[in-house]
Tab-separated table of C-alpha atoms and ligand atoms in Angstrom:
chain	number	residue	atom	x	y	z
A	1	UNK	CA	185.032	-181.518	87.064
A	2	UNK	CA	183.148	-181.220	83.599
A	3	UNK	CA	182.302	-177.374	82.224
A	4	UNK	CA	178.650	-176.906	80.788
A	5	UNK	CA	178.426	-174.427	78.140
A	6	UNK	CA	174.806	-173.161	77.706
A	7	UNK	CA	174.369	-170.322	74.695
A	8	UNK	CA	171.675	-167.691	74.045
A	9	UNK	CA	169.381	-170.097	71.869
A	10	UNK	CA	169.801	-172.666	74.363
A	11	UNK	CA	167.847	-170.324	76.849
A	12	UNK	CA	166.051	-168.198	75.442
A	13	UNK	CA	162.570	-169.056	76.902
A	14	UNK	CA	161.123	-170.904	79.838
A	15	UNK	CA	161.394	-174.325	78.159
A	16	UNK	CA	164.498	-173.975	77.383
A	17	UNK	CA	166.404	-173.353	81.081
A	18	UNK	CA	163.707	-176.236	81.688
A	19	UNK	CA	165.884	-178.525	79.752
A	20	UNK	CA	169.112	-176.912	80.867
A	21	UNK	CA	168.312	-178.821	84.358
A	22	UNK	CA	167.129	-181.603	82.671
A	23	UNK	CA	170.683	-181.735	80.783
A	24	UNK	CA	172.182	-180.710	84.216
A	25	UNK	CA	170.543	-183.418	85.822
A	26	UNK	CA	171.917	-185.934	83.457
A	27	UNK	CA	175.491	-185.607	84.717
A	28	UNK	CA	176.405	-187.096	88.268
A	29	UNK	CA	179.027	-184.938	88.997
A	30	UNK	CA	178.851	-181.277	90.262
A	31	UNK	CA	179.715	-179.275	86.979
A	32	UNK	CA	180.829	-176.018	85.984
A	33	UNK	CA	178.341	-174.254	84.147
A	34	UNK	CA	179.178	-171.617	81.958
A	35	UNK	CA	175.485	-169.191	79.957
A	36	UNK	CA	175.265	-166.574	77.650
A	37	UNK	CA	172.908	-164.199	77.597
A	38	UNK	CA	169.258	-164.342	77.197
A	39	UNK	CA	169.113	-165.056	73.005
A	40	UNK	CA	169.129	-161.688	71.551
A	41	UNK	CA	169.601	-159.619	74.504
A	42	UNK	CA	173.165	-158.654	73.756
A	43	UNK	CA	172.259	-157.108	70.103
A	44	UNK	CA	169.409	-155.306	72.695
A	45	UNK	CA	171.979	-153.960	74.781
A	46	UNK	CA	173.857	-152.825	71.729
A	47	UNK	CA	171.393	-150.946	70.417
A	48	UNK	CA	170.413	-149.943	73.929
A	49	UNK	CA	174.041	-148.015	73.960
A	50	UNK	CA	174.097	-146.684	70.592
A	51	UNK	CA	171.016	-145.088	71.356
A	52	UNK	CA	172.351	-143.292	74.857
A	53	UNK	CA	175.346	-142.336	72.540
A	54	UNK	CA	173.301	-140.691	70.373
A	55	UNK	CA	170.753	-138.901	72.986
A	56	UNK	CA	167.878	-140.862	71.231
A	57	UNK	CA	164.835	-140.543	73.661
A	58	UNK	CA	163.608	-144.064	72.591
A	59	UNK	CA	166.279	-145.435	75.066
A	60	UNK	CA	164.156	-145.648	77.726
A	61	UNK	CA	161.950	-147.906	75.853
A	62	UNK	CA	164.352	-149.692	74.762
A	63	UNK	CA	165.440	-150.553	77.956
A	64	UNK	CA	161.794	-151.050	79.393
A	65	UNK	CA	161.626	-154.262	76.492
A	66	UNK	CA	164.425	-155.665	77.932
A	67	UNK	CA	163.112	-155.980	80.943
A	68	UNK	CA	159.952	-156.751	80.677
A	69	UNK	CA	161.467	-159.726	78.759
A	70	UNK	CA	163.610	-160.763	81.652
A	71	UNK	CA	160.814	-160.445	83.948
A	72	UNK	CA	158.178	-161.957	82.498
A	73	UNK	CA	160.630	-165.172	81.760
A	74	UNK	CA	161.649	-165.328	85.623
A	75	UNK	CA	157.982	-164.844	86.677
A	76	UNK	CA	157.382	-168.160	84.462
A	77	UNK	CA	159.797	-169.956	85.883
A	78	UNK	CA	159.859	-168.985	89.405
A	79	UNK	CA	156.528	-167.466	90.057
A	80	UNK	CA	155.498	-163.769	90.266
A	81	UNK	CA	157.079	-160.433	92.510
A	82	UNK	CA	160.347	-162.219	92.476
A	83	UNK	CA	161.557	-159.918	90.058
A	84	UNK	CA	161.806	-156.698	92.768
A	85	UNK	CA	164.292	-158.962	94.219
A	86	UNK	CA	166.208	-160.660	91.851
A	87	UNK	CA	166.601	-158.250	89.051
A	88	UNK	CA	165.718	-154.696	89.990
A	89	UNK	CA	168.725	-153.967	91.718
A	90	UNK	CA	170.331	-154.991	88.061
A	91	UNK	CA	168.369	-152.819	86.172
A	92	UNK	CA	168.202	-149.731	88.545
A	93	UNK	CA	172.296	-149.762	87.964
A	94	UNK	CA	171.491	-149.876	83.658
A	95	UNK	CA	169.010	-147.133	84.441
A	96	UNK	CA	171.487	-145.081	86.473
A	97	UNK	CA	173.952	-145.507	83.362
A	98	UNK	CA	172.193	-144.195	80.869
A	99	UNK	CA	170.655	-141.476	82.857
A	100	UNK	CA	174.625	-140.264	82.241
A	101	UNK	CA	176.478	-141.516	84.705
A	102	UNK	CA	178.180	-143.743	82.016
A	103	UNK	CA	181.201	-141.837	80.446
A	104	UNK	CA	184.220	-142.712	78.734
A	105	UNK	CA	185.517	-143.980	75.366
A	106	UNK	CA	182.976	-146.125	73.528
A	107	UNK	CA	184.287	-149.932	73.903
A	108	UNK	CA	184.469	-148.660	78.065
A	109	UNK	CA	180.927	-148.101	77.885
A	110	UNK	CA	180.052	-150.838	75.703
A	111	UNK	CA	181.260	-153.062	78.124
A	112	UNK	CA	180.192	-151.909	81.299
A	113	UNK	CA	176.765	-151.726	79.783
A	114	UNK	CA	176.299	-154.688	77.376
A	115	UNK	CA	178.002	-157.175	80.420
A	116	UNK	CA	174.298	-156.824	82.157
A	117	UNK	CA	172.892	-159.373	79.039
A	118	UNK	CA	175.396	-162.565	81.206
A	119	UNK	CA	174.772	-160.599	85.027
A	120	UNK	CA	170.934	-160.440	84.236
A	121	UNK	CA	170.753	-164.290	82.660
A	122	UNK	CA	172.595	-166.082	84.892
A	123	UNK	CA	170.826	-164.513	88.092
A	124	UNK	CA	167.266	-166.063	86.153
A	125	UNK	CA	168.462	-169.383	85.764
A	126	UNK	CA	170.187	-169.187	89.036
A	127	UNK	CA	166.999	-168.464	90.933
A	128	UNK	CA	164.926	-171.359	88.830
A	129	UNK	CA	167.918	-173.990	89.574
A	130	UNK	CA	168.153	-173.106	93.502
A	131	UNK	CA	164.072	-173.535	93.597
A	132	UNK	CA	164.560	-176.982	92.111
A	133	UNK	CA	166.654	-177.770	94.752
A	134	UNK	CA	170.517	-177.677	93.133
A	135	UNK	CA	173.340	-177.288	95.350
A	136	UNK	CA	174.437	-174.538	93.541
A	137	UNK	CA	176.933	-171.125	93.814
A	138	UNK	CA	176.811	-168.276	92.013
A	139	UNK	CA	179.467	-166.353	91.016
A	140	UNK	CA	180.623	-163.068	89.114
A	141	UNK	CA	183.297	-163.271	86.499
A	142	UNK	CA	184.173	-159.861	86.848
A	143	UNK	CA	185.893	-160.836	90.019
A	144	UNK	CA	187.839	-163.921	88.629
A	145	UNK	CA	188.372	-163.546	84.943
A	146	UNK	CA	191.769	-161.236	85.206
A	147	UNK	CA	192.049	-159.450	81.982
A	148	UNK	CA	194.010	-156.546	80.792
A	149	UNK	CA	191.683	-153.167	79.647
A	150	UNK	CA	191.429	-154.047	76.236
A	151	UNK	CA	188.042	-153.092	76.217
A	152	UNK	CA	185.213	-155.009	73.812
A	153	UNK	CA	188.250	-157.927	72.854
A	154	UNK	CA	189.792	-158.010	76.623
A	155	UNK	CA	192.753	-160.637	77.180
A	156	UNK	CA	192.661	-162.662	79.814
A	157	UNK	CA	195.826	-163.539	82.486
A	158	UNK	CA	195.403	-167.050	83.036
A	159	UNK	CA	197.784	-167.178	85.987
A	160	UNK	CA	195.434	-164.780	88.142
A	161	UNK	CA	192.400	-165.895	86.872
A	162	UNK	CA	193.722	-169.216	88.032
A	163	UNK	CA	194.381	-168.037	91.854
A	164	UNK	CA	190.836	-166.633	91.511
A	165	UNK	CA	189.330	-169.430	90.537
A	166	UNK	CA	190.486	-171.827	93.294
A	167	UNK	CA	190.362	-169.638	96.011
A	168	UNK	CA	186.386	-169.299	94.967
A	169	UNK	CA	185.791	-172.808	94.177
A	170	UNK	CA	187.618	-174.174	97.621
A	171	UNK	CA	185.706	-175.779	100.245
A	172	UNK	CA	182.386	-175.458	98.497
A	173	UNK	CA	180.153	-178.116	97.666
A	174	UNK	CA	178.168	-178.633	94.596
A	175	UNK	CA	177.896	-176.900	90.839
A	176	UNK	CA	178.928	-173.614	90.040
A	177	UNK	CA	177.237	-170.946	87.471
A	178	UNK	CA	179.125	-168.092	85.963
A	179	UNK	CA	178.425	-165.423	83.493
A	180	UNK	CA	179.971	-166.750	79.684
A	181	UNK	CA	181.879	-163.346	77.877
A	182	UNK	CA	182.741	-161.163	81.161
A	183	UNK	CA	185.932	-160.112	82.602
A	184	UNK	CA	187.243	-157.744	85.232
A	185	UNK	CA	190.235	-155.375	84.566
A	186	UNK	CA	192.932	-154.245	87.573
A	187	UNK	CA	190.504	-151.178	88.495
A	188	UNK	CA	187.066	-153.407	88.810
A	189	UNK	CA	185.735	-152.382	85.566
A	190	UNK	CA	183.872	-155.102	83.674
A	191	UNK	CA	185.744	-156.033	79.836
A	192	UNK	CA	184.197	-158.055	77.023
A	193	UNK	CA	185.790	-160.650	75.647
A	194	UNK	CA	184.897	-160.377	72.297
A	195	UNK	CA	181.083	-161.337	70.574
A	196	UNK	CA	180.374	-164.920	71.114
A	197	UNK	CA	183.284	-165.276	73.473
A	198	UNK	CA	181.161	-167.817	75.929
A	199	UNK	CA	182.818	-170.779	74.456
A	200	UNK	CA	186.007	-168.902	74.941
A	201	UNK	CA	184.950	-168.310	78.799
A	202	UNK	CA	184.098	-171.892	79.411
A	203	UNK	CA	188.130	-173.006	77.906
A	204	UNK	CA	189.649	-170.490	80.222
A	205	UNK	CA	187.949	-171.934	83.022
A	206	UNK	CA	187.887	-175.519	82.196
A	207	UNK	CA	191.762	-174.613	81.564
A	208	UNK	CA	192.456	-173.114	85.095
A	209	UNK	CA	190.481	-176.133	87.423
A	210	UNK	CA	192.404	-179.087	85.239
A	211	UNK	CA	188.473	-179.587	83.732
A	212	UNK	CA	187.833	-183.492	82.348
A	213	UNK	CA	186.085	-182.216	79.637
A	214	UNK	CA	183.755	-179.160	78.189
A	215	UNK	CA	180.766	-179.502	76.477
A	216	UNK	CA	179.074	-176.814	74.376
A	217	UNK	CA	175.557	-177.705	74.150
A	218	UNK	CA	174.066	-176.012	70.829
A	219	UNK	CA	171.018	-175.733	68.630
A	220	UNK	CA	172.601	-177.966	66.072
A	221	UNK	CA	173.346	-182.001	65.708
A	222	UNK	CA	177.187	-180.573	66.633
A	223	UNK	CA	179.755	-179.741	64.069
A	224	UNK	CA	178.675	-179.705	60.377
A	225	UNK	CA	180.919	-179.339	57.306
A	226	UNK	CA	178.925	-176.400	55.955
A	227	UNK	CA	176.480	-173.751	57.355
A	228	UNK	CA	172.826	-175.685	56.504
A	229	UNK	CA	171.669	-172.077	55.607
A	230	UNK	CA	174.086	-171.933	53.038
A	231	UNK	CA	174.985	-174.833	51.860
A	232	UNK	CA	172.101	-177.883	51.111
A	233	UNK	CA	173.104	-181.450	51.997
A	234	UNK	CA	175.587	-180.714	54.818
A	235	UNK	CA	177.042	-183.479	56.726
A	236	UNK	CA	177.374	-184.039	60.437
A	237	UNK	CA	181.511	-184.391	61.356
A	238	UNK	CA	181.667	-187.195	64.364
A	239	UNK	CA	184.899	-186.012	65.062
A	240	UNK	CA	187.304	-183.079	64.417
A	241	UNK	CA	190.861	-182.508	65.718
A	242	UNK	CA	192.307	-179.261	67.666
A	243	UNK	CA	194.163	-178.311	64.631
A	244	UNK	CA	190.953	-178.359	62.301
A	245	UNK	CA	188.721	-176.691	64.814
A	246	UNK	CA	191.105	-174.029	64.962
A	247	UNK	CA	191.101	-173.670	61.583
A	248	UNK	CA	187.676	-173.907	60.813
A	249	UNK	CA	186.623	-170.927	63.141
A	250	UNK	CA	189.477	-168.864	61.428
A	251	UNK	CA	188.165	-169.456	58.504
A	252	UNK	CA	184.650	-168.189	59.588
A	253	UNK	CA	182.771	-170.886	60.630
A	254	UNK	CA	180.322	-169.990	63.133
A	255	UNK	CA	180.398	-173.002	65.230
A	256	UNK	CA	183.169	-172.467	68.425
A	257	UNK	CA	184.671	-168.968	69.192
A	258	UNK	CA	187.883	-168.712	67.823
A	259	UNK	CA	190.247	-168.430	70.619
A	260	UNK	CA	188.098	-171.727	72.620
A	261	UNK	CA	190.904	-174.357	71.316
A	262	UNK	CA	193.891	-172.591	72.233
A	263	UNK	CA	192.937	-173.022	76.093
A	264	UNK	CA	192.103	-176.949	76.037
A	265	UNK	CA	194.665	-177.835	73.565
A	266	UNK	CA	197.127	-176.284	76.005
A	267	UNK	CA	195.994	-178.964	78.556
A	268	UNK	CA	194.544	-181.566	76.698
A	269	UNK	CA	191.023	-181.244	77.496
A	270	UNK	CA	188.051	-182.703	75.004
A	271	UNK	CA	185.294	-180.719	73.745
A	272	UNK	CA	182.140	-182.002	72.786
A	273	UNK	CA	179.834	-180.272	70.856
A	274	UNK	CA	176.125	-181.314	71.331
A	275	UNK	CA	172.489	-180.513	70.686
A	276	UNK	CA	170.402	-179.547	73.798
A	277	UNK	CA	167.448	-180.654	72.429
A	278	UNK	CA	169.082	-184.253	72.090
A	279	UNK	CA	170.741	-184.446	74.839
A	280	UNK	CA	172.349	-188.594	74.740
A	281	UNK	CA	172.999	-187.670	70.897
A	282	UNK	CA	177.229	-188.391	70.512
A	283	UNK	CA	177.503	-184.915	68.831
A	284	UNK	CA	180.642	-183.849	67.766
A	285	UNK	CA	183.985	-184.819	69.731
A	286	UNK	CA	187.337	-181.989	69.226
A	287	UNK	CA	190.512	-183.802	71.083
A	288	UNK	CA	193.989	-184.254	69.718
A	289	UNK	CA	192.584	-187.979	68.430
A	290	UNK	CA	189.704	-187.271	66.035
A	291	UNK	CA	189.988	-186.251	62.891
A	292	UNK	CA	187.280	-185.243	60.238
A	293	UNK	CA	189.689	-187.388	57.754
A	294	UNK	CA	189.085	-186.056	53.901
A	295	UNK	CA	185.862	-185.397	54.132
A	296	UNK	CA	185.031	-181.446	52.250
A	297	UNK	CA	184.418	-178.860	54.652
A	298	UNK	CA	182.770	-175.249	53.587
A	299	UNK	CA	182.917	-172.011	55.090
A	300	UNK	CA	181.900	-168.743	53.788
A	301	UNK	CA	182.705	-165.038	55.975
A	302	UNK	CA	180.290	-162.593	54.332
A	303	UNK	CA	180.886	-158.870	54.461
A	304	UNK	CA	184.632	-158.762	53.523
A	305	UNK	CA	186.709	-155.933	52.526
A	306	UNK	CA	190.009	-156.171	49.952
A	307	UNK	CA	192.618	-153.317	50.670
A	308	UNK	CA	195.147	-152.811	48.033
A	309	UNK	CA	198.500	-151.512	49.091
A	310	UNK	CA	200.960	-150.155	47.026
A	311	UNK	CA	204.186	-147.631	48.650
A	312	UNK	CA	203.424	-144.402	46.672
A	313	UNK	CA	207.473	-143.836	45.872
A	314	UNK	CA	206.921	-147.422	43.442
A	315	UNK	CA	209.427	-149.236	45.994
A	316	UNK	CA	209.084	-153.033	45.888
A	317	UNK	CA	206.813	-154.879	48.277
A	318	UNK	CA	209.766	-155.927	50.883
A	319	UNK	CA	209.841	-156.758	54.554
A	320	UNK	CA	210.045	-153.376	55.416
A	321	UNK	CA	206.638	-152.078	54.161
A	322	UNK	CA	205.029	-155.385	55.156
A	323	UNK	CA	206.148	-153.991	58.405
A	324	UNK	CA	204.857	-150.720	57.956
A	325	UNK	CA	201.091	-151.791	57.073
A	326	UNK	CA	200.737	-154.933	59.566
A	327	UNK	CA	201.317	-153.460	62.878
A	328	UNK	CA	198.726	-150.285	61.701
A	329	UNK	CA	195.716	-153.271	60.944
A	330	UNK	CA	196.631	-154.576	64.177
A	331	UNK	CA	196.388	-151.693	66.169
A	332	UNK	CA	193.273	-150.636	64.596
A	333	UNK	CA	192.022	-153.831	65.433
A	334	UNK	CA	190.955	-154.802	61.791
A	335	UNK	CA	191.036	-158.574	61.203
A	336	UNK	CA	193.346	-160.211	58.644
A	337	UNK	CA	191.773	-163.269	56.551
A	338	UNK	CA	194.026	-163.467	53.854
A	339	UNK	CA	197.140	-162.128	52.520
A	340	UNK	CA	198.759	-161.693	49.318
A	341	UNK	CA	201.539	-159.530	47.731
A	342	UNK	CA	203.312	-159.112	44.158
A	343	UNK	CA	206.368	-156.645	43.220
A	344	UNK	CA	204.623	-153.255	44.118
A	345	UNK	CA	201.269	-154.404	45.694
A	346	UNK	CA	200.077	-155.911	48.825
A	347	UNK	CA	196.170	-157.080	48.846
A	348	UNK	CA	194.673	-158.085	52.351
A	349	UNK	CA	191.795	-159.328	52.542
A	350	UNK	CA	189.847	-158.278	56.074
A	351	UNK	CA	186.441	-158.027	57.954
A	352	UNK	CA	184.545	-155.602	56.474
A	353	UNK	CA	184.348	-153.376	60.377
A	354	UNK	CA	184.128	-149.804	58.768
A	355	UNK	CA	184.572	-148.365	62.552
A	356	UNK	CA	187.807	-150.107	62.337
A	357	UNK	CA	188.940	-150.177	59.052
A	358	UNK	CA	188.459	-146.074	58.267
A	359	UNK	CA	191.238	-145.215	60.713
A	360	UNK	CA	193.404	-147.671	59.417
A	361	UNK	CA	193.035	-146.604	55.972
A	362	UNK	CA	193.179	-143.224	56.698
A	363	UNK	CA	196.749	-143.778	58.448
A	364	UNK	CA	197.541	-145.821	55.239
A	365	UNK	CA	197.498	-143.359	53.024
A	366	UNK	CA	199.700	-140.831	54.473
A	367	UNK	CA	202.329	-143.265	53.114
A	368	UNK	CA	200.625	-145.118	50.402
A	369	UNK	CA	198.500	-145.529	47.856
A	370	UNK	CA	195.281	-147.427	49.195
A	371	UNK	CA	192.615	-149.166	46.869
A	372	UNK	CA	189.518	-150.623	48.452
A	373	UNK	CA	186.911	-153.025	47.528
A	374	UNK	CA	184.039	-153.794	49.781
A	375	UNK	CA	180.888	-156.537	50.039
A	376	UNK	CA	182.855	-159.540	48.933
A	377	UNK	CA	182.929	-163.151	50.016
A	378	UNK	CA	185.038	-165.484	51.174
A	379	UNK	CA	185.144	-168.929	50.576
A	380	UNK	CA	186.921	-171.657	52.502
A	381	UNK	CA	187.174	-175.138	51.244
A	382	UNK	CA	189.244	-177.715	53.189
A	383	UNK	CA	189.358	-180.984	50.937
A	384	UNK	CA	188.306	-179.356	47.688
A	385	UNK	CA	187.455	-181.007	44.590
A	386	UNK	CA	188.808	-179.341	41.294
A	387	UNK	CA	185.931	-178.677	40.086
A	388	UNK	CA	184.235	-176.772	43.015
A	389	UNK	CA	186.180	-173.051	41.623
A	390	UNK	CA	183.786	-173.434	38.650
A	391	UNK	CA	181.351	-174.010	41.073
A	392	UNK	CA	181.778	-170.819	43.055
A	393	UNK	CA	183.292	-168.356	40.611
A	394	UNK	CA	180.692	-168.794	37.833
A	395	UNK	CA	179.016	-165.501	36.938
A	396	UNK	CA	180.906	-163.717	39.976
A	397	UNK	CA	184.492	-161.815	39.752
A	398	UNK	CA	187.372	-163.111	41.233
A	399	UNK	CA	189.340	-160.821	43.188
A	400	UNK	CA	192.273	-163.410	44.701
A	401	UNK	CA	192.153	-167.222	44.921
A	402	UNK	CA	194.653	-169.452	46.706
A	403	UNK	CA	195.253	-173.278	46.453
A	404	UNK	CA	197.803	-175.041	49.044
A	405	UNK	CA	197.236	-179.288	48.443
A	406	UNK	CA	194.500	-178.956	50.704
A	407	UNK	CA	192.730	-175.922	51.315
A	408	UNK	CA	190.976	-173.528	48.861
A	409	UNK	CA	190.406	-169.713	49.143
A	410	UNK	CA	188.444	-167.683	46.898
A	411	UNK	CA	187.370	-164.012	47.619
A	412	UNK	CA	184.551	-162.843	45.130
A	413	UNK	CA	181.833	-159.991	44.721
A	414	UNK	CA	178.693	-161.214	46.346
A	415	UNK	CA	176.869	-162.949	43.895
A	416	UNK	CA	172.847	-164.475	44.295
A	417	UNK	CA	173.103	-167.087	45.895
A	418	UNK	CA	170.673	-169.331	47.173
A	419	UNK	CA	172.226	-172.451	48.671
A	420	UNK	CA	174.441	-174.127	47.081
A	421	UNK	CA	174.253	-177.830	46.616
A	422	UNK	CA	177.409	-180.082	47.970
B	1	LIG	N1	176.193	-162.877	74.751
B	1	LIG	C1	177.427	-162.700	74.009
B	1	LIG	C2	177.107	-162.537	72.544
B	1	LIG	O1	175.980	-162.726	72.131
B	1	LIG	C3	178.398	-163.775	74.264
B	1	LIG	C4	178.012	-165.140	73.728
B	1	LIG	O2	176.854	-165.383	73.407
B	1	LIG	O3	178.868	-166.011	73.663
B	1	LIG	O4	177.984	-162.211	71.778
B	2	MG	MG1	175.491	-166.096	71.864
């Protein structure tokens, strides 16, 4: 079997989960199909939360936009009234949450409310594919992605998800849709598996059924070796190996979800990249084979943070404190990009999450002096050219720079910039 991998952009309006069959239609085999949320409908539902959090009366309006959206999108595509059906059993359990019935810590409730975006989606595109006549089941990830209750970043047991899987997939005929980004923990309760984590979803699966290939079908030509809003003259990359794609989306390029590779490197499974609204285009191929060869590739993470470590007793920087400060980031959840340290200080450069980084700061400083530096960039550049730290650093401040034969980092204040050219 072949996993489909549809994202918000891809259907966000009628048209669009019109060409999702057409795509569908263009493979012979029955297919696992994997679909994000309606296109912004998962900020909605964050705001949606934040607002319940906060008592703000506006929530019920909030919610009535989001479903007037879903509504009026399945009444295009499958005619009027079916909605009383299809989705108001959906959004009578939203409204029962945030009439507060929803309690708990904040990533619990985030997830059992912002899940709805994939349960509400997938039950539209559902109903338009079974009117067109695909064979066609349904099913709920909540039930068969096993994760722990890691709430908002969730981790998922591949063993269990595997027994899952089968034992749904057995004996039944034809394609099969699931919610991208959703997980179910031991008790029931539905987990998040991180923002954008579709293109993680479709790996696990394509992982536990032995898959022949995925294929993540974007609003781009397929892998480019710079963001086109950023950068002018980007390039199209035919091919790009596991290693590299890993890389790349640890590096901040917003192309695949992070932890997608790990899954289908495990087993050897290809994953195409392709634009929906090209459908025969070749697009991008990741495998063990391809390469992207020496060709530059750019990547810049916005919103970073430097921290500045230094033990307050002036002991040297040695195993032991790198010890000390690692396993309090991790804990607090606050993502590493780059590390460096010198006889007294450590600087780490992370994501710039203040809910995240505050408490790890504050726990920090009860044992050493902490320096902070916020709204920098950082720049990636795999294959650079000497002259390209000119190039970025001009006019800005430099704040840490590494060079290994291949790779350059740079982390600088956010300058103006307005597309640079490559
Ligand atoms: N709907 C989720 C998000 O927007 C998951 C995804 O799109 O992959 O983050
Ligand atoms: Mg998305």
């Amino acid at each position: 079997m072949k996993v489909y991998k549809f994202g918000g952009a891809s259907i966000k309006s009628s048209a669009g989960i019109r060409n999702v069959k057409a795509i569908l239609g263009l493979c012979q085999e029955p297919l696992v199909i994997v679909v994000s949320a309606l296109g912004k409908t998962t900020n909605a539902l964050e705001i949606l939360l934040n607002m319940y959090f906060e008592n703000d009366p506006a929530v019920e309006s909030q919610l009535a936009k989001i479903e007037r959206e879903h509504c009026s999108l399945l009444e295009e595509l499958v005619g009027p009234g079916m909605d009383t059906e299809i989705l108001s059993p959906l959004f009578a359990e939203v409204r029962q949450h945030i009439s507060g019935r929803l309690k708990g810590s904040y990533d619990f409730c985030y997830d059992q409310l912002v899940s709805y975006g994939e349960l509400l989606s997938t039950k539209i595109v559902y109903a338009y594919l079974i009117k067109e006549g695909v064979n066609i089941t349904w099913l709920d990830a909540r039930k068969l992605i096993s994760t722990d209750s890691n709430f908002r970043e969730a981790g998922v047991n591949l063993e269990e998800t595997a027994l899952r899987v089968h034992s749904a997939l057995e004996g039944k005929q034809g394609s099969f849709l699931i919610q991208g980004f959703l997980g179910g923990n031991i008790d029931g309760y539905a987990t998040t598996l991180g923002r954008e984590g579709s293109d993680y979803s479709a790996a696990v699966l394509a992982n536990v059924i032995n898959a022949e290939s995925v294929t993540i079908w974007k609003d781009v030509s397929g892998i480019l070796n710079a963001d086109p809003k950023e950068f002018k003259n980007a390039v199209h990359l035919p091919g790009v190996s596991y290693q590299e794609a890993v890389e790349l989306s640890f590096f901040g390029a917003q192309i695949i979800h992070p932890k997608t590779i790990k899954p289908l490197q495990n087993k050897g499974i290809t994953l195409f990249v392709k634009p929906f609204q090209q459908p025969n285009a070749a697009g991008t191929i990741i495998n063990a084979e391809a390469t992207s060869g020496s060709v530059p590739v750019y990547v810049i993470k916005h919103n970073q943070v430097l921290i500045s470590i230094r033990p307050k007793d002036f002991s040297f920087v040695l195993e032991e404190t790198l010890s000390e400060v690692f396993p309090i980031l991790s804990k607090n959840r606050v993502k590493i990009n780059m590390v460096q340290s010198s006889a007294i200080t450590i600087s780490i450069c992370v994501d710039g999450v203040k809910r995240y980084i505050q408490p790890a700061m504050e726990e920090l400083k009860t044992k050493f002096n902490v320096l902070y530096n916020e709204n920098l960039e950082l720049f990636t550049i795999r294959n650079y050219r000497v002259d390209e730290v000119e190039k970025i650093t001009s006019g800005r401040k430099v704040y840490m720079l590494q060079k290994t034969r291949r790779t350059l980092r740079i982390l600088v204040d956010e300058g103006s910039f307005d597309g640079m050219e490559l």
